[in-house]
Amino acid sequence: MPTIPISAPARLDGKIALVTGAAGGIGRATALALAEAGATVVATDIADHAEFESDKIIYRRYDVTSRDETRSIIAETKAEHGAIDALILCAGTISHKHLVDSTDEEWRSILDVNLMGVVNP
Ligand SMILES: NC(=O)c1ccc[n+]([C@@H]2O[C@H](COP(=O)([O-])OP(=O)(O)OC[C@H]3O[C@@H](n4cnc5c(N)ncnc54)[C@H](O)[C@@H]3O)[C@@H](O)[C@H]2O)c1
């Protein structure tokens, strides 16, 4: 059976990454992986607090639906770290309701996070 060569993971020392939705799920796993690879990570989420056992990760509360908060987090990160080399947008939400049972408000809320949360930055 042929073997598949796996190259060593890239090192990201000196790079700055901003990750949204980083209090849990894919965002948290991504923030930890980036820090493990050497990047400084600004991990963000709508949650007030999130714990990371890495001194390469700085946590900031940030609601991706807010344009004002988007401008602030980007400006603060650039001012504190000089640049943003990678922007990784994992914040997301889902509804388990049937389409016909969802209210306009619920649709707007989902689109605000899942669509505008990617457009805003
Ligand atoms: N996990 C999967 O297999 C999978 C597959 C396909 C798509 N997705 C989608 O990818 C996205 C991330 O998945 P996940 O499993 O990590 O979900 P998750 O629910 O574990 O994490 C999403 C994170 O986004 C944060 N968030 C929600 N609204 C926010 C807001 N307004 N501002 C900032 N942060 C906010 C939540 O607090 C949470 O920490 C979701 O939209 C999910 O539906 C997930």
PDB file of C-alpha atoms and ligand atoms in Angstrom:
ATOM      1  CA  MET A   1       0.000   0.000   0.000  1.00  0.00           C
ATOM      2  CA  PRO A   2       1.467   3.415  -0.934  1.00  0.00           C
ATOM      3  CA  THR A   3       2.326   5.761   1.881  1.00  0.00           C
ATOM      4  CA  ILE A   4       1.135   9.354   1.801  1.00  0.00           C
ATOM      5  CA  PRO A   5       3.913  11.805   2.713  1.00  0.00           C
ATOM      6  CA  ILE A   6       2.800  14.223   5.403  1.00  0.00           C
ATOM      7  CA  SER A   7       4.851  17.384   5.684  1.00  0.00           C
ATOM      8  CA  ALA A   8       5.517  18.965   9.059  1.00  0.00           C
ATOM      9  CA  PRO A   9       2.905  21.553  10.027  1.00  0.00           C
ATOM     10  CA  ALA A  10       3.879  25.086   8.998  1.00  0.00           C
ATOM     11  CA  ARG A  11       5.272  27.291  11.755  1.00  0.00           C
ATOM     12  CA  LEU A  12       3.470  30.581  12.262  1.00  0.00           C
ATOM     13  CA  ASP A  13       5.851  32.285  14.693  1.00  0.00           C
ATOM     14  CA  GLY A  14       5.456  36.062  14.570  1.00  0.00           C
ATOM     15  CA  LYS A  15       2.120  35.905  12.755  1.00  0.00           C
ATOM     16  CA  ILE A  16      -1.057  37.475  14.172  1.00  0.00           C
ATOM     17  CA  ALA A  17      -4.415  35.731  13.757  1.00  0.00           C
ATOM     18  CA  LEU A  18      -7.863  37.008  14.699  1.00  0.00           C
ATOM     19  CA  VAL A  19     -10.453  34.244  15.168  1.00  0.00           C
ATOM     20  CA  THR A  20     -14.197  34.798  15.656  1.00  0.00           C
ATOM     21  CA  GLY A  21     -16.502  32.347  17.417  1.00  0.00           C
ATOM     22  CA  ALA A  22     -13.500  31.158  19.401  1.00  0.00           C
ATOM     23  CA  ALA A  23     -15.178  30.375  22.723  1.00  0.00           C
ATOM     24  CA  GLY A  24     -16.171  26.940  21.456  1.00  0.00           C
ATOM     25  CA  GLY A  25     -16.356  24.478  18.583  1.00  0.00           C
ATOM     26  CA  ILE A  26     -14.374  25.014  15.386  1.00  0.00           C
ATOM     27  CA  GLY A  27     -13.223  28.514  16.391  1.00  0.00           C
ATOM     28  CA  ARG A  28     -11.742  27.358  19.689  1.00  0.00           C
ATOM     29  CA  ALA A  29      -9.985  24.391  18.048  1.00  0.00           C
ATOM     30  CA  THR A  30      -8.619  26.709  15.348  1.00  0.00           C
ATOM     31  CA  ALA A  31      -7.349  29.252  17.891  1.00  0.00           C
ATOM     32  CA  LEU A  32      -5.553  26.504  19.837  1.00  0.00           C
ATOM     33  CA  ALA A  33      -4.033  25.020  16.663  1.00  0.00           C
ATOM     34  CA  LEU A  34      -2.780  28.416  15.480  1.00  0.00           C
ATOM     35  CA  ALA A  35      -1.229  29.132  18.886  1.00  0.00           C
ATOM     36  CA  GLU A  36       0.376  25.679  18.910  1.00  0.00           C
ATOM     37  CA  ALA A  37       1.925  26.548  15.536  1.00  0.00           C
ATOM     38  CA  GLY A  38       3.416  29.707  17.060  1.00  0.00           C
ATOM     39  CA  ALA A  39       0.956  32.442  16.059  1.00  0.00           C
ATOM     40  CA  THR A  40      -0.299  35.082  18.453  1.00  0.00           C
ATOM     41  CA  VAL A  41      -4.064  34.665  18.453  1.00  0.00           C
ATOM     42  CA  VAL A  42      -6.710  37.243  19.267  1.00  0.00           C
ATOM     43  CA  ALA A  43      -9.582  34.877  20.047  1.00  0.00           C
ATOM     44  CA  THR A  44     -13.000  36.539  20.035  1.00  0.00           C
ATOM     45  CA  ASP A  45     -16.579  35.548  20.755  1.00  0.00           C
ATOM     46  CA  ILE A  46     -19.849  37.040  21.976  1.00  0.00           C
ATOM     47  CA  ALA A  47     -19.300  35.201  25.275  1.00  0.00           C
ATOM     48  CA  ASP A  48     -18.054  37.432  28.095  1.00  0.00           C
ATOM     49  CA  HIS A  49     -15.204  35.083  29.024  1.00  0.00           C
ATOM     50  CA  ALA A  50     -13.331  32.124  27.556  1.00  0.00           C
ATOM     51  CA  GLU A  51     -10.385  30.277  29.097  1.00  0.00           C
ATOM     52  CA  PHE A  52      -7.372  29.141  27.059  1.00  0.00           C
ATOM     53  CA  GLU A  53      -4.349  27.365  28.472  1.00  0.00           C
ATOM     54  CA  SER A  54      -1.974  29.201  26.160  1.00  0.00           C
ATOM     55  CA  ASP A  55      -0.137  32.449  26.680  1.00  0.00           C
ATOM     56  CA  LYS A  56      -0.235  32.954  22.884  1.00  0.00           C
ATOM     57  CA  ILE A  57      -4.021  33.510  23.018  1.00  0.00           C
ATOM     58  CA  ILE A  58      -5.603  36.798  24.054  1.00  0.00           C
ATOM     59  CA  TYR A  59      -9.379  36.713  24.538  1.00  0.00           C
ATOM     60  CA  ARG A  60     -11.600  39.658  23.569  1.00  0.00           C
ATOM     61  CA  ARG A  61     -15.411  39.840  23.598  1.00  0.00           C
ATOM     62  CA  TYR A  62     -16.662  40.799  20.129  1.00  0.00           C
ATOM     63  CA  ASP A  63     -20.137  40.526  18.557  1.00  0.00           C
ATOM     64  CA  VAL A  64     -19.659  39.894  14.816  1.00  0.00           C
ATOM     65  CA  THR A  65     -23.054  41.451  13.985  1.00  0.00           C
ATOM     66  CA  SER A  66     -21.885  44.895  15.124  1.00  0.00           C
ATOM     67  CA  ARG A  67     -20.090  47.062  12.583  1.00  0.00           C
ATOM     68  CA  ASP A  68     -18.840  49.360  15.363  1.00  0.00           C
ATOM     69  CA  GLU A  69     -17.367  46.430  17.309  1.00  0.00           C
ATOM     70  CA  THR A  70     -15.840  45.104  14.063  1.00  0.00           C
ATOM     71  CA  ARG A  71     -14.082  48.405  13.399  1.00  0.00           C
ATOM     72  CA  SER A  72     -12.885  48.522  17.023  1.00  0.00           C
ATOM     73  CA  ILE A  73     -11.507  44.981  17.245  1.00  0.00           C
ATOM     74  CA  ILE A  74      -9.643  45.344  13.950  1.00  0.00           C
ATOM     75  CA  ALA A  75      -8.210  48.739  14.885  1.00  0.00           C
ATOM     76  CA  GLU A  76      -7.247  47.539  18.402  1.00  0.00           C
ATOM     77  CA  THR A  77      -5.597  44.371  17.097  1.00  0.00           C
ATOM     78  CA  LYS A  78      -3.569  46.295  14.509  1.00  0.00           C
ATOM     79  CA  ALA A  79      -2.572  48.907  17.109  1.00  0.00           C
ATOM     80  CA  GLU A  80      -1.538  46.267  19.678  1.00  0.00           C
ATOM     81  CA  HIS A  81       0.115  43.757  17.334  1.00  0.00           C
ATOM     82  CA  GLY A  82       1.004  45.750  14.203  1.00  0.00           C
ATOM     83  CA  ALA A  83      -0.970  43.653  11.711  1.00  0.00           C
ATOM     84  CA  ILE A  84      -3.556  40.944  11.178  1.00  0.00           C
ATOM     85  CA  ASP A  85      -2.047  38.167   9.065  1.00  0.00           C
ATOM     86  CA  ALA A  86      -5.035  35.835   9.213  1.00  0.00           C
ATOM     87  CA  LEU A  87      -8.709  36.531   9.827  1.00  0.00           C
ATOM     88  CA  ILE A  88     -10.601  33.328  10.583  1.00  0.00           C
ATOM     89  CA  LEU A  89     -14.361  33.724  10.808  1.00  0.00           C
ATOM     90  CA  CYS A  90     -15.911  30.816  12.729  1.00  0.00           C
ATOM     91  CA  ALA A  91     -18.749  32.602  14.572  1.00  0.00           C
ATOM     92  CA  GLY A  92     -22.000  31.011  13.536  1.00  0.00           C
ATOM     93  CA  THR A  93     -25.439  30.006  14.639  1.00  0.00           C
ATOM     94  CA  ILE A  94     -28.128  27.586  13.511  1.00  0.00           C
ATOM     95  CA  SER A  95     -31.859  27.105  13.945  1.00  0.00           C
ATOM     96  CA  HIS A  96     -33.375  23.673  14.353  1.00  0.00           C
ATOM     97  CA  LYS A  97     -36.843  24.934  13.524  1.00  0.00           C
ATOM     98  CA  HIS A  98     -38.644  24.140  10.275  1.00  0.00           C
ATOM     99  CA  LEU A  99     -38.469  26.879   7.656  1.00  0.00           C
ATOM    100  CA  VAL A 100     -42.179  27.667   7.908  1.00  0.00           C
ATOM    101  CA  ASP A 101     -42.042  27.925  11.704  1.00  0.00           C
ATOM    102  CA  SER A 102     -39.225  30.490  11.764  1.00  0.00           C
ATOM    103  CA  THR A 103     -40.110  34.122  12.328  1.00  0.00           C
ATOM    104  CA  ASP A 104     -38.643  36.999  10.331  1.00  0.00           C
ATOM    105  CA  GLU A 105     -36.758  38.013  13.474  1.00  0.00           C
ATOM    106  CA  GLU A 106     -35.160  34.561  13.737  1.00  0.00           C
ATOM    107  CA  TRP A 107     -34.139  34.663  10.052  1.00  0.00           C
ATOM    108  CA  ARG A 108     -32.638  38.138  10.490  1.00  0.00           C
ATOM    109  CA  SER A 109     -30.704  36.997  13.541  1.00  0.00           C
ATOM    110  CA  ILE A 110     -29.235  33.991  11.690  1.00  0.00           C
ATOM    111  CA  LEU A 111     -28.341  36.085   8.630  1.00  0.00           C
ATOM    112  CA  ASP A 112     -26.827  38.763  10.864  1.00  0.00           C
ATOM    113  CA  VAL A 113     -24.396  36.287  12.435  1.00  0.00           C
ATOM    114  CA  ASN A 114     -23.736  33.868   9.559  1.00  0.00           C
ATOM    115  CA  LEU A 115     -23.732  36.360   6.666  1.00  0.00           C
ATOM    116  CA  MET A 116     -22.980  39.829   8.061  1.00  0.00           C
ATOM    117  CA  GLY A 117     -20.520  38.329  10.547  1.00  0.00           C
ATOM    118  CA  VAL A 118     -18.392  37.477   7.522  1.00  0.00           C
ATOM    119  CA  VAL A 119     -19.183  40.636   5.520  1.00  0.00           C
ATOM    120  CA  ASN A 120     -18.519  43.140   8.352  1.00  0.00           C
ATOM    121  CA  PRO A 121     -14.743  42.562   8.642  1.00  0.00           C
TER     122      PRO A 121
HETATM  123  N1  LIG B   1     -19.483  21.631  13.521  1.00  0.00           N
HETATM  124  C1  LIG B   1     -19.836  21.251  12.309  1.00  0.00           C
HETATM  125  O1  LIG B   1     -19.734  20.067  11.923  1.00  0.00           O
HETATM  126  C2  LIG B   1     -20.361  22.260  11.306  1.00  0.00           C
HETATM  127  C3  LIG B   1     -20.566  21.877  10.005  1.00  0.00           C
HETATM  128  C4  LIG B   1     -21.006  22.807   9.079  1.00  0.00           C
HETATM  129  C5  LIG B   1     -21.259  24.098   9.484  1.00  0.00           C
HETATM  130  N2  LIG B   1     -21.076  24.436  10.766  1.00  0.00           N
HETATM  131  C6  LIG B   1     -21.345  25.825  11.128  1.00  0.00           C
HETATM  132  O2  LIG B   1     -20.098  26.461  11.427  1.00  0.00           O
HETATM  133  C7  LIG B   1     -20.303  27.398  12.482  1.00  0.00           C
HETATM  134  C8  LIG B   1     -19.370  27.048  13.641  1.00  0.00           C
HETATM  135  O3  LIG B   1     -19.640  25.702  14.056  1.00  0.00           O
HETATM  136  P1  LIG B   1     -19.286  25.195  15.506  1.00  0.00           P
HETATM  137  O4  LIG B   1     -19.552  23.756  15.524  1.00  0.00           O
HETATM  138  O5  LIG B   1     -17.928  25.707  15.895  1.00  0.00           O
HETATM  139  O6  LIG B   1     -20.423  25.954  16.349  1.00  0.00           O
HETATM  140  P2  LIG B   1     -20.421  26.381  17.899  1.00  0.00           P
HETATM  141  O7  LIG B   1     -21.842  26.700  18.195  1.00  0.00           O
HETATM  142  O8  LIG B   1     -19.707  25.388  18.727  1.00  0.00           O
HETATM  143  O9  LIG B   1     -19.541  27.708  17.922  1.00  0.00           O
HETATM  144  C9  LIG B   1     -20.013  28.895  17.359  1.00  0.00           C
HETATM  145  C10 LIG B   1     -19.471  30.046  18.195  1.00  0.00           C
HETATM  146  O10 LIG B   1     -19.938  31.260  17.598  1.00  0.00           O
HETATM  147  C11 LIG B   1     -20.242  32.133  18.667  1.00  0.00           C
HETATM  148  N3  LIG B   1     -21.165  33.176  18.227  1.00  0.00           N
HETATM  149  C12 LIG B   1     -22.501  33.081  17.968  1.00  0.00           C
HETATM  150  N4  LIG B   1     -23.006  34.278  17.666  1.00  0.00           N
HETATM  151  C13 LIG B   1     -21.975  35.165  17.735  1.00  0.00           C
HETATM  152  C14 LIG B   1     -21.872  36.564  17.536  1.00  0.00           C
HETATM  153  N5  LIG B   1     -22.942  37.321  17.208  1.00  0.00           N
HETATM  154  N6  LIG B   1     -20.652  37.152  17.659  1.00  0.00           N
HETATM  155  C15 LIG B   1     -19.565  36.417  17.996  1.00  0.00           C
HETATM  156  N7  LIG B   1     -19.603  35.086  18.213  1.00  0.00           N
HETATM  157  C16 LIG B   1     -20.801  34.466  18.083  1.00  0.00           C
HETATM  158  C17 LIG B   1     -20.874  31.249  19.733  1.00  0.00           C
HETATM  159  O11 LIG B   1     -20.853  31.877  21.008  1.00  0.00           O
HETATM  160  C18 LIG B   1     -19.989  30.017  19.650  1.00  0.00           C
HETATM  161  O12 LIG B   1     -18.896  30.072  20.544  1.00  0.00           O
HETATM  162  C19 LIG B   1     -21.781  27.311  12.873  1.00  0.00           C
HETATM  163  O13 LIG B   1     -22.494  28.294  12.142  1.00  0.00           O
HETATM  164  C20 LIG B   1     -22.184  25.941  12.395  1.00  0.00           C
HETATM  165  O14 LIG B   1     -23.569  25.887  12.103  1.00  0.00           O
HETATM  166  C21 LIG B   1     -20.630  23.561  11.681  1.00  0.00           C
END
